PDB file of C-alpha atoms in Angstrom:
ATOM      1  CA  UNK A   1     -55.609 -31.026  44.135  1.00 45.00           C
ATOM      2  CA  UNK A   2     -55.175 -32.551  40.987  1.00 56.00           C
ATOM      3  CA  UNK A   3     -52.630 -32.771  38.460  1.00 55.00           C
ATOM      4  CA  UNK A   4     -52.657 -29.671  36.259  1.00 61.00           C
ATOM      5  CA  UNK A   5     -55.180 -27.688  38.415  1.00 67.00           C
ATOM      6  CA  UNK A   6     -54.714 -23.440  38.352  1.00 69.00           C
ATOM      7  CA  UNK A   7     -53.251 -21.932  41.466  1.00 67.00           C
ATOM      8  CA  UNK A   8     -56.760 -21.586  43.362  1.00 67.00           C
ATOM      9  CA  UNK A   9     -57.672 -25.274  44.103  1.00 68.00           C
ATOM     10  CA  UNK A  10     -58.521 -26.524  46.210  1.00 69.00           C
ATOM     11  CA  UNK A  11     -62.111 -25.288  45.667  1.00 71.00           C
ATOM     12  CA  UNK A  12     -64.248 -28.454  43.901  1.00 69.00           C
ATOM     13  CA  UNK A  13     -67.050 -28.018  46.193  1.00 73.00           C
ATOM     14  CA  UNK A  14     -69.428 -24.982  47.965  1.00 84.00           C
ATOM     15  CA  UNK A  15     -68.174 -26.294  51.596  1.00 78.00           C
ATOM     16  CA  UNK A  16     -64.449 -25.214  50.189  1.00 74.00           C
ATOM     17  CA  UNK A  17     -65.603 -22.574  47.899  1.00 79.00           C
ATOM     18  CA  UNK A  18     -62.886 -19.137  47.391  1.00 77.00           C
ATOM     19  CA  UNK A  19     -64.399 -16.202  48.535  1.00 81.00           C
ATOM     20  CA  UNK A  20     -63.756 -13.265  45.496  1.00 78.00           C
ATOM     21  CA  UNK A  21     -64.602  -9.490  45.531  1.00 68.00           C
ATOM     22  CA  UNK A  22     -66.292  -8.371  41.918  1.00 71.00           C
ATOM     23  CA  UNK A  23     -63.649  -8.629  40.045  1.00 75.00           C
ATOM     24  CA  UNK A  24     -61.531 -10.278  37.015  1.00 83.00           C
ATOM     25  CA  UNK A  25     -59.180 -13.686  37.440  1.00 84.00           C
ATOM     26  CA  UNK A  26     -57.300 -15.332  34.470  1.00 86.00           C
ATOM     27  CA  UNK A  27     -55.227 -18.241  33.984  1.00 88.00           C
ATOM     28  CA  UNK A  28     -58.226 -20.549  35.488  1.00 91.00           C
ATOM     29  CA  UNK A  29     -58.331 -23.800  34.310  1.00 91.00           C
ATOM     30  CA  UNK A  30     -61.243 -26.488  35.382  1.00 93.00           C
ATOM     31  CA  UNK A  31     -60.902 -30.372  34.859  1.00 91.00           C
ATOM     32  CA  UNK A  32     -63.714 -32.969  33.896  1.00 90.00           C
ATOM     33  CA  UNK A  33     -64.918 -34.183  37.367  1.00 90.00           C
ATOM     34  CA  UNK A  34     -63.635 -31.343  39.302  1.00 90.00           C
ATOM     35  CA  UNK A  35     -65.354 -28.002  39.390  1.00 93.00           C
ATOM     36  CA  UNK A  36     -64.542 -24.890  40.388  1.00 93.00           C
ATOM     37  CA  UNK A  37     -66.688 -23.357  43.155  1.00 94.00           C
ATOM     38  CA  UNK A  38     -66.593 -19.347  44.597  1.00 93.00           C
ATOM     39  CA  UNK A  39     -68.653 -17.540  46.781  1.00 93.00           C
ATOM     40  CA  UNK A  40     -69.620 -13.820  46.826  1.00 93.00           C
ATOM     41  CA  UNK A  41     -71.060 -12.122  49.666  1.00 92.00           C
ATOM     42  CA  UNK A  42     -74.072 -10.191  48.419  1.00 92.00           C
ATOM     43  CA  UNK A  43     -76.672  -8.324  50.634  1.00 92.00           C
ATOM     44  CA  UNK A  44     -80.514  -8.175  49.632  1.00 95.00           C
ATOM     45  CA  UNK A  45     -80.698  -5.819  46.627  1.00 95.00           C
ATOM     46  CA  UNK A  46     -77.183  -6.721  45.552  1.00 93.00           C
ATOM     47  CA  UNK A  47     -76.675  -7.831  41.923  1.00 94.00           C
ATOM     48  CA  UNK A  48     -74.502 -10.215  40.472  1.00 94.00           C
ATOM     49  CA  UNK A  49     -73.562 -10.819  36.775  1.00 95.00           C
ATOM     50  CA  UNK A  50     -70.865 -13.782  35.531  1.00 96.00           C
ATOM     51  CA  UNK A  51     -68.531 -13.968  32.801  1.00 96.00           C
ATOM     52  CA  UNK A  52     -66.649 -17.272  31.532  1.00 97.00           C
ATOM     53  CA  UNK A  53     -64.466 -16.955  28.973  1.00 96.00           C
ATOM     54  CA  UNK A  54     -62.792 -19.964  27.328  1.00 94.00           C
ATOM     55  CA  UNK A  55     -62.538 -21.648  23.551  1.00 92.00           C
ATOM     56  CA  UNK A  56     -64.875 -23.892  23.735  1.00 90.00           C
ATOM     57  CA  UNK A  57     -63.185 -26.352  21.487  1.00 89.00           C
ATOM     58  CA  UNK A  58     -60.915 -26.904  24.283  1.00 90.00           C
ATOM     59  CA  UNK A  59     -63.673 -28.484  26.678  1.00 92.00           C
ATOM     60  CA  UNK A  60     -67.279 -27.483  26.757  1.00 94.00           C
ATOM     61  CA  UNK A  61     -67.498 -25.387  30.052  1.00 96.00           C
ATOM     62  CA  UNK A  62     -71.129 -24.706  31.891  1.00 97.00           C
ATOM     63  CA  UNK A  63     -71.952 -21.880  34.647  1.00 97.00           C
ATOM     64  CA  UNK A  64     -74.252 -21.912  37.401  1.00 97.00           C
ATOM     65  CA  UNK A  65     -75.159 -19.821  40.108  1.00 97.00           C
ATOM     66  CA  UNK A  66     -76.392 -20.535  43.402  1.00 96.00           C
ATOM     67  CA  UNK A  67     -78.371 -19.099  46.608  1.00 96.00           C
ATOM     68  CA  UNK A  68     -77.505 -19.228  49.612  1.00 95.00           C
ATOM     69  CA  UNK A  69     -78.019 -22.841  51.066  1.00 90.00           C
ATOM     70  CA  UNK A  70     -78.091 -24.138  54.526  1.00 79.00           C
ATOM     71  CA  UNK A  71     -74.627 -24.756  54.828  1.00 77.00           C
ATOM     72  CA  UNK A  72     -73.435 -24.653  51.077  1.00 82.00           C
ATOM     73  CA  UNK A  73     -75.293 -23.880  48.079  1.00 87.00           C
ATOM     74  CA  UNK A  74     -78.722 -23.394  47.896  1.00 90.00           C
ATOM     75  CA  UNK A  75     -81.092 -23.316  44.730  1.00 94.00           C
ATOM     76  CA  UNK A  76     -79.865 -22.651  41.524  1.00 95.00           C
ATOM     77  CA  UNK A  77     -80.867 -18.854  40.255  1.00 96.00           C
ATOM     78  CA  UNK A  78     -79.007 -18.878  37.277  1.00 96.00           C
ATOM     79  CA  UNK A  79     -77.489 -20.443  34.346  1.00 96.00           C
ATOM     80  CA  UNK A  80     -75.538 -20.401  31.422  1.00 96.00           C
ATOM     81  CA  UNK A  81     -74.813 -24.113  29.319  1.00 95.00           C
ATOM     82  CA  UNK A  82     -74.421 -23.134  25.623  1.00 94.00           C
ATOM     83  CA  UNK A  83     -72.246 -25.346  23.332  1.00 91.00           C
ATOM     84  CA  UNK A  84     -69.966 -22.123  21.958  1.00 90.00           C
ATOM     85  CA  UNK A  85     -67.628 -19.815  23.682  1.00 93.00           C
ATOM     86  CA  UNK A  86     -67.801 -18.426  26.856  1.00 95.00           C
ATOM     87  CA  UNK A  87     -70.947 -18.529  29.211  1.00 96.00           C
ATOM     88  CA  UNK A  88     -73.135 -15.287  30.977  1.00 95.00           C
ATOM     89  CA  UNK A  89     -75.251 -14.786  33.412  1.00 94.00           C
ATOM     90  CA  UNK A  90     -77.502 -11.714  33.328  1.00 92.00           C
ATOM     91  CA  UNK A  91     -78.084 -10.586  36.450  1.00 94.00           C
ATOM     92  CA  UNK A  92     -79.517 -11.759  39.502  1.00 96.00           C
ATOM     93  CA  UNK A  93     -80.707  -9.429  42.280  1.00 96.00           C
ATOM     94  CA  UNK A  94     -80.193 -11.140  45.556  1.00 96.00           C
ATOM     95  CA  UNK A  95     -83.237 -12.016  47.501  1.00 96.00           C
ATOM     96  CA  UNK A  96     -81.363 -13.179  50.584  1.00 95.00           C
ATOM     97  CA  UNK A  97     -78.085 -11.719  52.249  1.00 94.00           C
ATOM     98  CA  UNK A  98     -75.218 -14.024  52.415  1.00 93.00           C
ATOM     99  CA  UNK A  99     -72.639 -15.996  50.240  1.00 94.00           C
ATOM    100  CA  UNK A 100     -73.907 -16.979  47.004  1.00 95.00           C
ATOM    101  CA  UNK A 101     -72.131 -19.639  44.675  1.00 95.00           C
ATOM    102  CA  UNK A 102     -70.644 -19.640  41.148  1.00 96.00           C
ATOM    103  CA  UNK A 103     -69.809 -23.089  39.636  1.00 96.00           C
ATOM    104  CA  UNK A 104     -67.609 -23.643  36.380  1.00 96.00           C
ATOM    105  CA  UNK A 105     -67.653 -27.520  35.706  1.00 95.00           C
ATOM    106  CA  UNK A 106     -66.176 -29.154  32.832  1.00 95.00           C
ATOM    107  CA  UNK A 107     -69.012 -30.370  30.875  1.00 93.00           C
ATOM    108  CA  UNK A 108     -67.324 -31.773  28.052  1.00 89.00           C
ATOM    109  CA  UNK A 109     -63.951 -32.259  28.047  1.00 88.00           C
ATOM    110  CA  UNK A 110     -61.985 -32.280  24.522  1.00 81.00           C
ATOM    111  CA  UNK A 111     -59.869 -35.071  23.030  1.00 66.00           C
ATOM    112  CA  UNK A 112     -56.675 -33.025  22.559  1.00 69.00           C
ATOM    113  CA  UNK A 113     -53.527 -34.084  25.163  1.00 71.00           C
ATOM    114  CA  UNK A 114     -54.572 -31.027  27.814  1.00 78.00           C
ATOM    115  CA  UNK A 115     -56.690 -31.990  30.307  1.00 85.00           C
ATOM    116  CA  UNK A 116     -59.240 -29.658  30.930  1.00 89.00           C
ATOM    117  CA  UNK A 117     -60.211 -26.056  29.742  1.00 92.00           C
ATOM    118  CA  UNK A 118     -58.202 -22.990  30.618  1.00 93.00           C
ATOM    119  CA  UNK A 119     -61.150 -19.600  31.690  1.00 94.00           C
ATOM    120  CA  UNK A 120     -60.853 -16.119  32.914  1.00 95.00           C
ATOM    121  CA  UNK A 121     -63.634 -15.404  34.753  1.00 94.00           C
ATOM    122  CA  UNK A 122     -65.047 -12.118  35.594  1.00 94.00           C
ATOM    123  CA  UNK A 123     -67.554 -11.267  38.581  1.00 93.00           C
ATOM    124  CA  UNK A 124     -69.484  -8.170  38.678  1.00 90.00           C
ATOM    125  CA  UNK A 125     -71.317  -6.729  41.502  1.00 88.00           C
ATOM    126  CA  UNK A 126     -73.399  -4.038  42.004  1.00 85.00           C
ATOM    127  CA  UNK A 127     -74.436  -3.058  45.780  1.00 80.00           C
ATOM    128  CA  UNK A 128     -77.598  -1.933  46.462  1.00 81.00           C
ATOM    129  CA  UNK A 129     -77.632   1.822  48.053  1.00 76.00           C
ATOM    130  CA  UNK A 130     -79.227   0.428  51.367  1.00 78.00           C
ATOM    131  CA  UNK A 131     -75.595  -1.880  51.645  1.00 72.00           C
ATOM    132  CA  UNK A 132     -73.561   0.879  50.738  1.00 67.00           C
ATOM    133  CA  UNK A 133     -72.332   1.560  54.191  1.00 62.00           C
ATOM    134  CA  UNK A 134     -71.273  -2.481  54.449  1.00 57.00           C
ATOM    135  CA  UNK A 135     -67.541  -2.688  54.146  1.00 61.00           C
ATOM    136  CA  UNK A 136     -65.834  -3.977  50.960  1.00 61.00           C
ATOM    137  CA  UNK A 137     -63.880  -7.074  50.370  1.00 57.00           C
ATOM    138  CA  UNK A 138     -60.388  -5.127  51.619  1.00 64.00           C
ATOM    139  CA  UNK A 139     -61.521  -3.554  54.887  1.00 65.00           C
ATOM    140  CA  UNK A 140     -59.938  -2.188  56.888  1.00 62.00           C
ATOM    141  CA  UNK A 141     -57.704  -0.103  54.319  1.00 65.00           C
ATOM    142  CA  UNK A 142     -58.328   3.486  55.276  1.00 70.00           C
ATOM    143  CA  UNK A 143     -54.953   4.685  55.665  1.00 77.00           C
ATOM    144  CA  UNK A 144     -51.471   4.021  53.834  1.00 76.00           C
ATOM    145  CA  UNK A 145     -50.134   1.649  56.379  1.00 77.00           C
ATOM    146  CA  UNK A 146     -53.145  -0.703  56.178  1.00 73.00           C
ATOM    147  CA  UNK A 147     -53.535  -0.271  52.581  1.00 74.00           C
ATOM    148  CA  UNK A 148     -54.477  -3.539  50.958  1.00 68.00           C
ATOM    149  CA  UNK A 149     -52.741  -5.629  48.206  1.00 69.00           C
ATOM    150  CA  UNK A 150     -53.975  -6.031  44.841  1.00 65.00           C
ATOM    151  CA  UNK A 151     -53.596  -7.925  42.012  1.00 61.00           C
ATOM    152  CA  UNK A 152     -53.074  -6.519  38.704  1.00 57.00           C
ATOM    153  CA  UNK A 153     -56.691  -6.971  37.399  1.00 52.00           C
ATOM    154  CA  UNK A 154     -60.048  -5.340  37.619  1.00 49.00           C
ATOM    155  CA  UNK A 155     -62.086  -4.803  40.582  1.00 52.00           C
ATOM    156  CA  UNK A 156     -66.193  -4.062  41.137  1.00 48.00           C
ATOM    157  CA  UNK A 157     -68.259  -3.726  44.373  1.00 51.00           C
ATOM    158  CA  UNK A 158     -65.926  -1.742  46.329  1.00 56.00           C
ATOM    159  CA  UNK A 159     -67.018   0.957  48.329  1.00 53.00           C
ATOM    160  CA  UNK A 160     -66.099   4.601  50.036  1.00 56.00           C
ATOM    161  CA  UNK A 161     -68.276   5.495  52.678  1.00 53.00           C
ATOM    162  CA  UNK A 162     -68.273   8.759  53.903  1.00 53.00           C
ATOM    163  CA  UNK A 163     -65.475  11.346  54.921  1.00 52.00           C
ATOM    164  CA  UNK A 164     -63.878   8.401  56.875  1.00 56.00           C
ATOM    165  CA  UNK A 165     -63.126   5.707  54.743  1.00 55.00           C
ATOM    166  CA  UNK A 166     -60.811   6.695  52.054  1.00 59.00           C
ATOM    167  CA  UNK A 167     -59.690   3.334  50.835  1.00 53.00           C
TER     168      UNK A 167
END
């Protein structure tokens, strides 16, 4: 962890990447030399979209997005690197079921006495109606005893299947 690094470090590689659900996290700040890496489970079909927002006079910040690799990230299948604020993906359609990457790296930092950039960053997904009876990122949370915690943010990709699972 380094100095002045947001509350989700350590995750500066795809080995040590933070699994998220579709949803919405703020107060996110990357440093020059030490990206941010998550991973979202997607199954074939799935689609994934990406949102970065940050003032981009603060530090110049690039996305990427990543396949599934053989033990980390794979190929890159998407990409956003403009020189204004904020960064988008459009939206990939998974080809291959498993945990696919998102990268935020600092590509140019500013001069001012902050290091880094702050970001929120926003994941959408959209399952696929064959993955629909897949479980959602807070299984098991069918009754009120098991019900899961959540932040106060936005959430995408979750699912009710059937008479049985209420969430």
């Amino acid at each position: 962890v380094t100095a002045g690094d947001d509350g989700l470090e350590d995750n500066d590689s795809s080995f040590d990447a933070l699994e998220i659900p579709g949803y919405r996290v703020d107060d996110l700040r990357v440093l020059s030399g030490d990206d941010d890496w998550y991973a979202v489970d997607l199954g074939v079909g799935d689609t994934l979209a990406v949102n970065v927002n940050f003032t981009d006079s603060e530090g110049d910040i690039d996305l990427y997005v990543y396949a599934p690799g053989s033990g980390g990230a794979g190929s890159t299948v998407r990409s956003s690197t403009s020189v204004t604020n904020n960064e988008s993906t459009s939206s990939y359609t998974a080809t291959s079921a498993g945990l696919h990457y998102i990268k935020v790296t600092l590509y140019l930092d500013d001069t001012g006495g902050t290091p880094g950039n702050l970001y929120e960053m926003e994941t959408i997904v959209a399952r696929h109606s064959s993955n629909w009876n897949d479980n959602d990122f807070f299984e098991y949370n069918d009754t009120q005893s098991s019900a899961a915690a959540v932040e106060d943010t936005y959430y995408w990709g979750l699912t009710a299947n059937g008479a049985t699972d209420e969430d």
